[in-house]
Amino acid sequence: MSGPLLRVDDLHVRFPVSGAGLLGSGRRMLHAVNGVSFELAKGECLSIVGESGCGKSTTALSIVGLQEPTKGTIRYRDQPLNGADAPSRLQRAKAVQMVFQDPYASLNPRQSIHTSLAAPLRLHGVTSASEISDRVEVMLNSVGLTPDQAKRYPHEFSGGQRQRIGIARALILEPEVVVLDEPVSALDVSIRAQIINLLLDLQEKFSLSYLMISHDLSVVEHMSDRVLVMYFGQIVEEGGWQDIFEAPAHPYTRRLIAAIPKPGFSSDEMAQKTDPTPGLPSGRGFVSDGSNAPDVFVAPAPSELVEFAPGHRVRLSPAD
Amino acid sequence: MTEALLDVRDLRLGVVQKRATLHAILKGVSFQILPGEAYGLVGESGSGKSVTSLAIMGLLGKPLSVTGGALLFKGQNLLDLSKREMRRLRGNRIAMIFQEPMTALNPLATVGRQIAEMYMLHQGKGRQEAQELAIEALASVRVPNPDRRAKDYPHQMSGGLRQRVMIAMALACDPDLLIADEPTTALDVTVQAEVLRLIKDLCAERGTAVLFISHDLGVIASICQRVGVMYAGCLVEENETKALFQDPRHEYTRGLLGALPQLGSRSQNGRRRLVDIDSIIADRSKLTETSFIVPRRPQGGQA
């Protein structure tokens, strides 16, 4: 297949906020996502990193269809996923699935695991009970659970096991794109390692494409092929994982990496690093260095993503 | 030879009902904190690190109860103190900050008043003076516009600011020991870095010792001089921070370090599979009883 699996073009999401004016006049809009564009290739793990409120989850929700974008297009295999020609939720479910952060909140406590996993199959026209059982069994095995655990209910499982169930449910319709929203941040250290290993194994086995949302940069570095750094609704830097972690160009990316407490040594060098990354076009500055929060109620100042090394792009002020 | 500020000796606690220990939670934990030292306790959920801190604060609730050992604070056994004496000590000589500041602050009082209360309660200051001291305390934790912010209610502040208010309250009476239980877990990374720096700077300035509890080895490493690793109610390894990370001796510590993806390791060594602690510790119960390393004494401590 040529071309990307998923293509997001100029995505904008704005939320109305009750304004000060009477009768809805002067209604303010919160600019959550401002012109985000990216592509996701087959078998790739692309991560979006950033802090609370930067719009990474809103972007993810738009892709799974839980948030209608204000503007912009999302295309899957060159078919639109939003707008007037959008597919139905059922059709979309076969293409894109999501694994949530809190596996306990995302499983129905009144349904056994078998029922939870069988529901999507039934909805998609699998009627034979034996086929359903077979597929549930195979899926439970692939995520490291045993088929006899299917009879149990969510509260009978530990956090790590529940996340395995969440992954099984996302994969049972055999989607090509899986959105992982902070898949391990609610888990204990030892469990986290198991789930990360499992996600990487499954990616290889089913050649899945992951779009991972995370604020944990060490997990992102471990799992990703490419990384997008978001700051107040915009991508400020984009590149391969090595570009981002070894030669971060944007001051915000540097601050983010420097803020990670690392075992073994103190991490002040990165924050103090002010020398420009080699290859940056001279004479053009950064619009914001990420130290002062911009106003979220106005559209951001004009700027553009500039590719200065192959695949490595950074947001700079517009060329005069 | 420096005398330890806090000497936890063979602390045991468990679920106690009708004087019978139904379930042992801490199985003999010993460590010392020197004056002005930052000591970290690291471990997974359920390893017993938080109950250790609650026992020191005298805040264990039923059915938990200390079943053995001693908690010597400046040579005095905290377990022998009456409730009243303990209350006088708590917040004054030993202070604590928690993971979620919103639940630890009173939503109905301004933060200025809550900090001022510390001075009125423990130092007998008048209302006016206490208010002024509270504003100073807010300034010392680097809250911008402290005089205006003092009039805010907790819900009007961001998570990072609330944690600063907690720190201001905890350090109000210049305690000898600050217990910080996962104080930055709920915060964004850049805010976490600021709050950690603040705790580190303020405690170094005032000579306050810190007992820092976290599941995050990186956070512990950035703030503590010595670390104890807890597992299933036991201290399995203790060492100076740098040495512990460079040369972990205990199987569990090695597992814990290998289970974390570490920033920079992929570019150096490529992507390695993360260690699955469960598989190296085939029999968890055996590990806890017999095979742990005898904790090393702090430098200068009595052997």
PDB file of N, CA, C and O in Angstrom, chain B residues 153-184:
ATOM      1  N   TYR B 153      -9.587  30.897  47.601  1.00  0.00           N
ATOM      2  CA  TYR B 153      -9.984  29.589  48.122  1.00  0.00           C
ATOM      3  C   TYR B 153      -9.250  28.516  47.313  1.00  0.00           C
ATOM      4  O   TYR B 153      -8.883  28.753  46.152  1.00  0.00           O
ATOM      5  N   PRO B 154      -9.074  27.330  47.904  1.00  0.00           N
ATOM      6  CA  PRO B 154      -8.306  26.298  47.188  1.00  0.00           C
ATOM      7  C   PRO B 154      -8.775  26.036  45.758  1.00  0.00           C
ATOM      8  O   PRO B 154      -7.960  25.833  44.868  1.00  0.00           O
ATOM      9  N   HIS B 155     -10.103  26.065  45.517  1.00  0.00           N
ATOM     10  CA  HIS B 155     -10.576  25.719  44.174  1.00  0.00           C
ATOM     11  C   HIS B 155     -10.189  26.766  43.136  1.00  0.00           C
ATOM     12  O   HIS B 155     -10.278  26.520  41.947  1.00  0.00           O
ATOM     13  N   GLN B 156      -9.777  27.939  43.597  1.00  0.00           N
ATOM     14  CA  GLN B 156      -9.395  28.980  42.646  1.00  0.00           C
ATOM     15  C   GLN B 156      -7.950  28.833  42.193  1.00  0.00           C
ATOM     16  O   GLN B 156      -7.464  29.624  41.401  1.00  0.00           O
ATOM     17  N   MET B 157      -7.273  27.820  42.719  1.00  0.00           N
ATOM     18  CA  MET B 157      -5.857  27.662  42.391  1.00  0.00           C
ATOM     19  C   MET B 157      -5.641  26.421  41.545  1.00  0.00           C
ATOM     20  O   MET B 157      -6.417  25.478  41.589  1.00  0.00           O
ATOM     21  N   SER B 158      -4.526  26.438  40.787  1.00  0.00           N
ATOM     22  CA  SER B 158      -4.177  25.264  39.998  1.00  0.00           C
ATOM     23  C   SER B 158      -3.536  24.217  40.912  1.00  0.00           C
ATOM     24  O   SER B 158      -3.195  24.503  42.061  1.00  0.00           O
ATOM     25  N   GLY B 159      -3.387  23.005  40.398  1.00  0.00           N
ATOM     26  CA  GLY B 159      -2.810  21.924  41.190  1.00  0.00           C
ATOM     27  C   GLY B 159      -1.417  22.255  41.712  1.00  0.00           C
ATOM     28  O   GLY B 159      -1.096  21.971  42.863  1.00  0.00           O
ATOM     29  N   GLY B 160      -0.619  22.891  40.867  1.00  0.00           N
ATOM     30  CA  GLY B 160       0.741  23.233  41.281  1.00  0.00           C
ATOM     31  C   GLY B 160       0.749  24.269  42.393  1.00  0.00           C
ATOM     32  O   GLY B 160       1.500  24.154  43.356  1.00  0.00           O
ATOM     33  N   LEU B 161      -0.148  25.265  42.281  1.00  0.00           N
ATOM     34  CA  LEU B 161      -0.223  26.299  43.313  1.00  0.00           C
ATOM     35  C   LEU B 161      -0.716  25.717  44.629  1.00  0.00           C
ATOM     36  O   LEU B 161      -0.225  26.049  45.695  1.00  0.00           O
ATOM     37  N   ARG B 162      -1.717  24.814  44.541  1.00  0.00           N
ATOM     38  CA  ARG B 162      -2.239  24.198  45.758  1.00  0.00           C
ATOM     39  C   ARG B 162      -1.144  23.424  46.473  1.00  0.00           C
ATOM     40  O   ARG B 162      -1.044  23.456  47.694  1.00  0.00           O
ATOM     41  N   GLN B 163      -0.308  22.735  45.688  1.00  0.00           N
ATOM     42  CA  GLN B 163       0.760  21.973  46.319  1.00  0.00           C
ATOM     43  C   GLN B 163       1.748  22.933  46.984  1.00  0.00           C
ATOM     44  O   GLN B 163       2.277  22.650  48.040  1.00  0.00           O
ATOM     45  N   ARG B 164       1.951  24.111  46.384  1.00  0.00           N
ATOM     46  CA  ARG B 164       2.812  25.109  47.015  1.00  0.00           C
ATOM     47  C   ARG B 164       2.224  25.582  48.330  1.00  0.00           C
ATOM     48  O   ARG B 164       2.949  25.809  49.299  1.00  0.00           O
ATOM     49  N   VAL B 165       0.882  25.763  48.349  1.00  0.00           N
ATOM     50  CA  VAL B 165       0.218  26.163  49.592  1.00  0.00           C
ATOM     51  C   VAL B 165       0.438  25.093  50.660  1.00  0.00           C
ATOM     52  O   VAL B 165       0.759  25.391  51.816  1.00  0.00           O
ATOM     53  N   MET B 166       0.309  23.821  50.267  1.00  0.00           N
ATOM     54  CA  MET B 166       0.542  22.724  51.208  1.00  0.00           C
ATOM     55  C   MET B 166       1.958  22.792  51.770  1.00  0.00           C
ATOM     56  O   MET B 166       2.175  22.560  52.961  1.00  0.00           O
ATOM     57  N   ILE B 167       2.903  23.089  50.889  1.00  0.00           N
ATOM     58  CA  ILE B 167       4.297  23.147  51.339  1.00  0.00           C
ATOM     59  C   ILE B 167       4.477  24.319  52.310  1.00  0.00           C
ATOM     60  O   ILE B 167       5.132  24.193  53.344  1.00  0.00           O
ATOM     61  N   ALA B 168       3.838  25.460  51.969  1.00  0.00           N
ATOM     62  CA  ALA B 168       3.927  26.625  52.852  1.00  0.00           C
ATOM     63  C   ALA B 168       3.371  26.288  54.233  1.00  0.00           C
ATOM     64  O   ALA B 168       3.931  26.649  55.267  1.00  0.00           O
ATOM     65  N   MET B 169       2.236  25.569  54.244  1.00  0.00           N
ATOM     66  CA  MET B 169       1.623  25.183  55.517  1.00  0.00           C
ATOM     67  C   MET B 169       2.526  24.237  56.287  1.00  0.00           C
ATOM     68  O   MET B 169       2.709  24.376  57.497  1.00  0.00           O
ATOM     69  N   ALA B 170       3.079  23.254  55.557  1.00  0.00           N
ATOM     70  CA  ALA B 170       3.885  22.242  56.216  1.00  0.00           C
ATOM     71  C   ALA B 170       5.149  22.853  56.814  1.00  0.00           C
ATOM     72  O   ALA B 170       5.587  22.465  57.894  1.00  0.00           O
ATOM     73  N   LEU B 171       5.721  23.840  56.105  1.00  0.00           N
ATOM     74  CA  LEU B 171       6.985  24.399  56.580  1.00  0.00           C
ATOM     75  C   LEU B 171       6.785  25.616  57.480  1.00  0.00           C
ATOM     76  O   LEU B 171       7.752  26.221  57.934  1.00  0.00           O
ATOM     77  N   ALA B 172       5.515  25.981  57.745  1.00  0.00           N
ATOM     78  CA  ALA B 172       5.215  27.193  58.503  1.00  0.00           C
ATOM     79  C   ALA B 172       5.951  27.233  59.834  1.00  0.00           C
ATOM     80  O   ALA B 172       6.495  28.261  60.225  1.00  0.00           O
ATOM     81  N   CYS B 173       5.970  26.128  60.557  1.00  0.00           N
ATOM     82  CA  CYS B 173       6.563  26.126  61.891  1.00  0.00           C
ATOM     83  C   CYS B 173       7.992  25.609  61.893  1.00  0.00           C
ATOM     84  O   CYS B 173       8.473  25.149  62.926  1.00  0.00           O
ATOM     85  N   ASP B 174       8.651  25.652  60.717  1.00  0.00           N
ATOM     86  CA  ASP B 174      10.019  25.138  60.618  1.00  0.00           C
ATOM     87  C   ASP B 174      10.168  23.759  61.236  1.00  0.00           C
ATOM     88  O   ASP B 174      10.906  23.581  62.205  1.00  0.00           O
ATOM     89  N   PRO B 175       9.477  22.779  60.716  1.00  0.00           N
ATOM     90  CA  PRO B 175       9.543  21.441  61.323  1.00  0.00           C
ATOM     91  C   PRO B 175      10.939  20.836  61.151  1.00  0.00           C
ATOM     92  O   PRO B 175      11.719  21.298  60.314  1.00  0.00           O
ATOM     93  N   ASP B 176      11.241  19.841  61.976  1.00  0.00           N
ATOM     94  CA  ASP B 176      12.522  19.145  61.833  1.00  0.00           C
ATOM     95  C   ASP B 176      12.429  18.114  60.720  1.00  0.00           C
ATOM     96  O   ASP B 176      13.409  17.767  60.098  1.00  0.00           O
ATOM     97  N   LEU B 177      11.207  17.591  60.542  1.00  0.00           N
ATOM     98  CA  LEU B 177      11.025  16.531  59.558  1.00  0.00           C
ATOM     99  C   LEU B 177       9.798  16.815  58.706  1.00  0.00           C
ATOM    100  O   LEU B 177       8.733  17.140  59.221  1.00  0.00           O
ATOM    101  N   LEU B 178       9.980  16.727  57.401  1.00  0.00           N
ATOM    102  CA  LEU B 178       8.854  16.880  56.478  1.00  0.00           C
ATOM    103  C   LEU B 178       8.611  15.531  55.819  1.00  0.00           C
ATOM    104  O   LEU B 178       9.525  14.941  55.244  1.00  0.00           O
ATOM    105  N   ILE B 179       7.390  15.034  55.937  1.00  0.00           N
ATOM    106  CA  ILE B 179       7.060  13.788  55.251  1.00  0.00           C
ATOM    107  C   ILE B 179       6.275  14.143  54.003  1.00  0.00           C
ATOM    108  O   ILE B 179       5.254  14.815  54.068  1.00  0.00           O
ATOM    109  N   ALA B 180       6.785  13.747  52.850  1.00  0.00           N
ATOM    110  CA  ALA B 180       6.131  14.065  51.582  1.00  0.00           C
ATOM    111  C   ALA B 180       5.695  12.753  50.933  1.00  0.00           C
ATOM    112  O   ALA B 180       6.526  11.955  50.531  1.00  0.00           O
ATOM    113  N   ASP B 181       4.386  12.539  50.881  1.00  0.00           N
ATOM    114  CA  ASP B 181       3.869  11.280  50.341  1.00  0.00           C
ATOM    115  C   ASP B 181       3.376  11.509  48.917  1.00  0.00           C
ATOM    116  O   ASP B 181       2.302  12.064  48.726  1.00  0.00           O
ATOM    117  N   GLU B 182       4.157  11.104  47.936  1.00  0.00           N
ATOM    118  CA  GLU B 182       3.818  11.266  46.522  1.00  0.00           C
ATOM    119  C   GLU B 182       3.336  12.688  46.224  1.00  0.00           C
ATOM    120  O   GLU B 182       2.288  12.872  45.610  1.00  0.00           O
ATOM    121  N   PRO B 183       4.090  13.723  46.616  1.00  0.00           N
ATOM    122  CA  PRO B 183       3.542  15.084  46.492  1.00  0.00           C
ATOM    123  C   PRO B 183       3.398  15.566  45.057  1.00  0.00           C
ATOM    124  O   PRO B 183       2.694  16.531  44.806  1.00  0.00           O
ATOM    125  N   THR B 184       4.047  14.921  44.109  1.00  0.00           N
ATOM    126  CA  THR B 184       4.009  15.453  42.744  1.00  0.00           C
ATOM    127  C   THR B 184       3.366  14.504  41.745  1.00  0.00           C
ATOM    128  O   THR B 184       3.353  14.781  40.548  1.00  0.00           O
TER     129      THR B 184
END
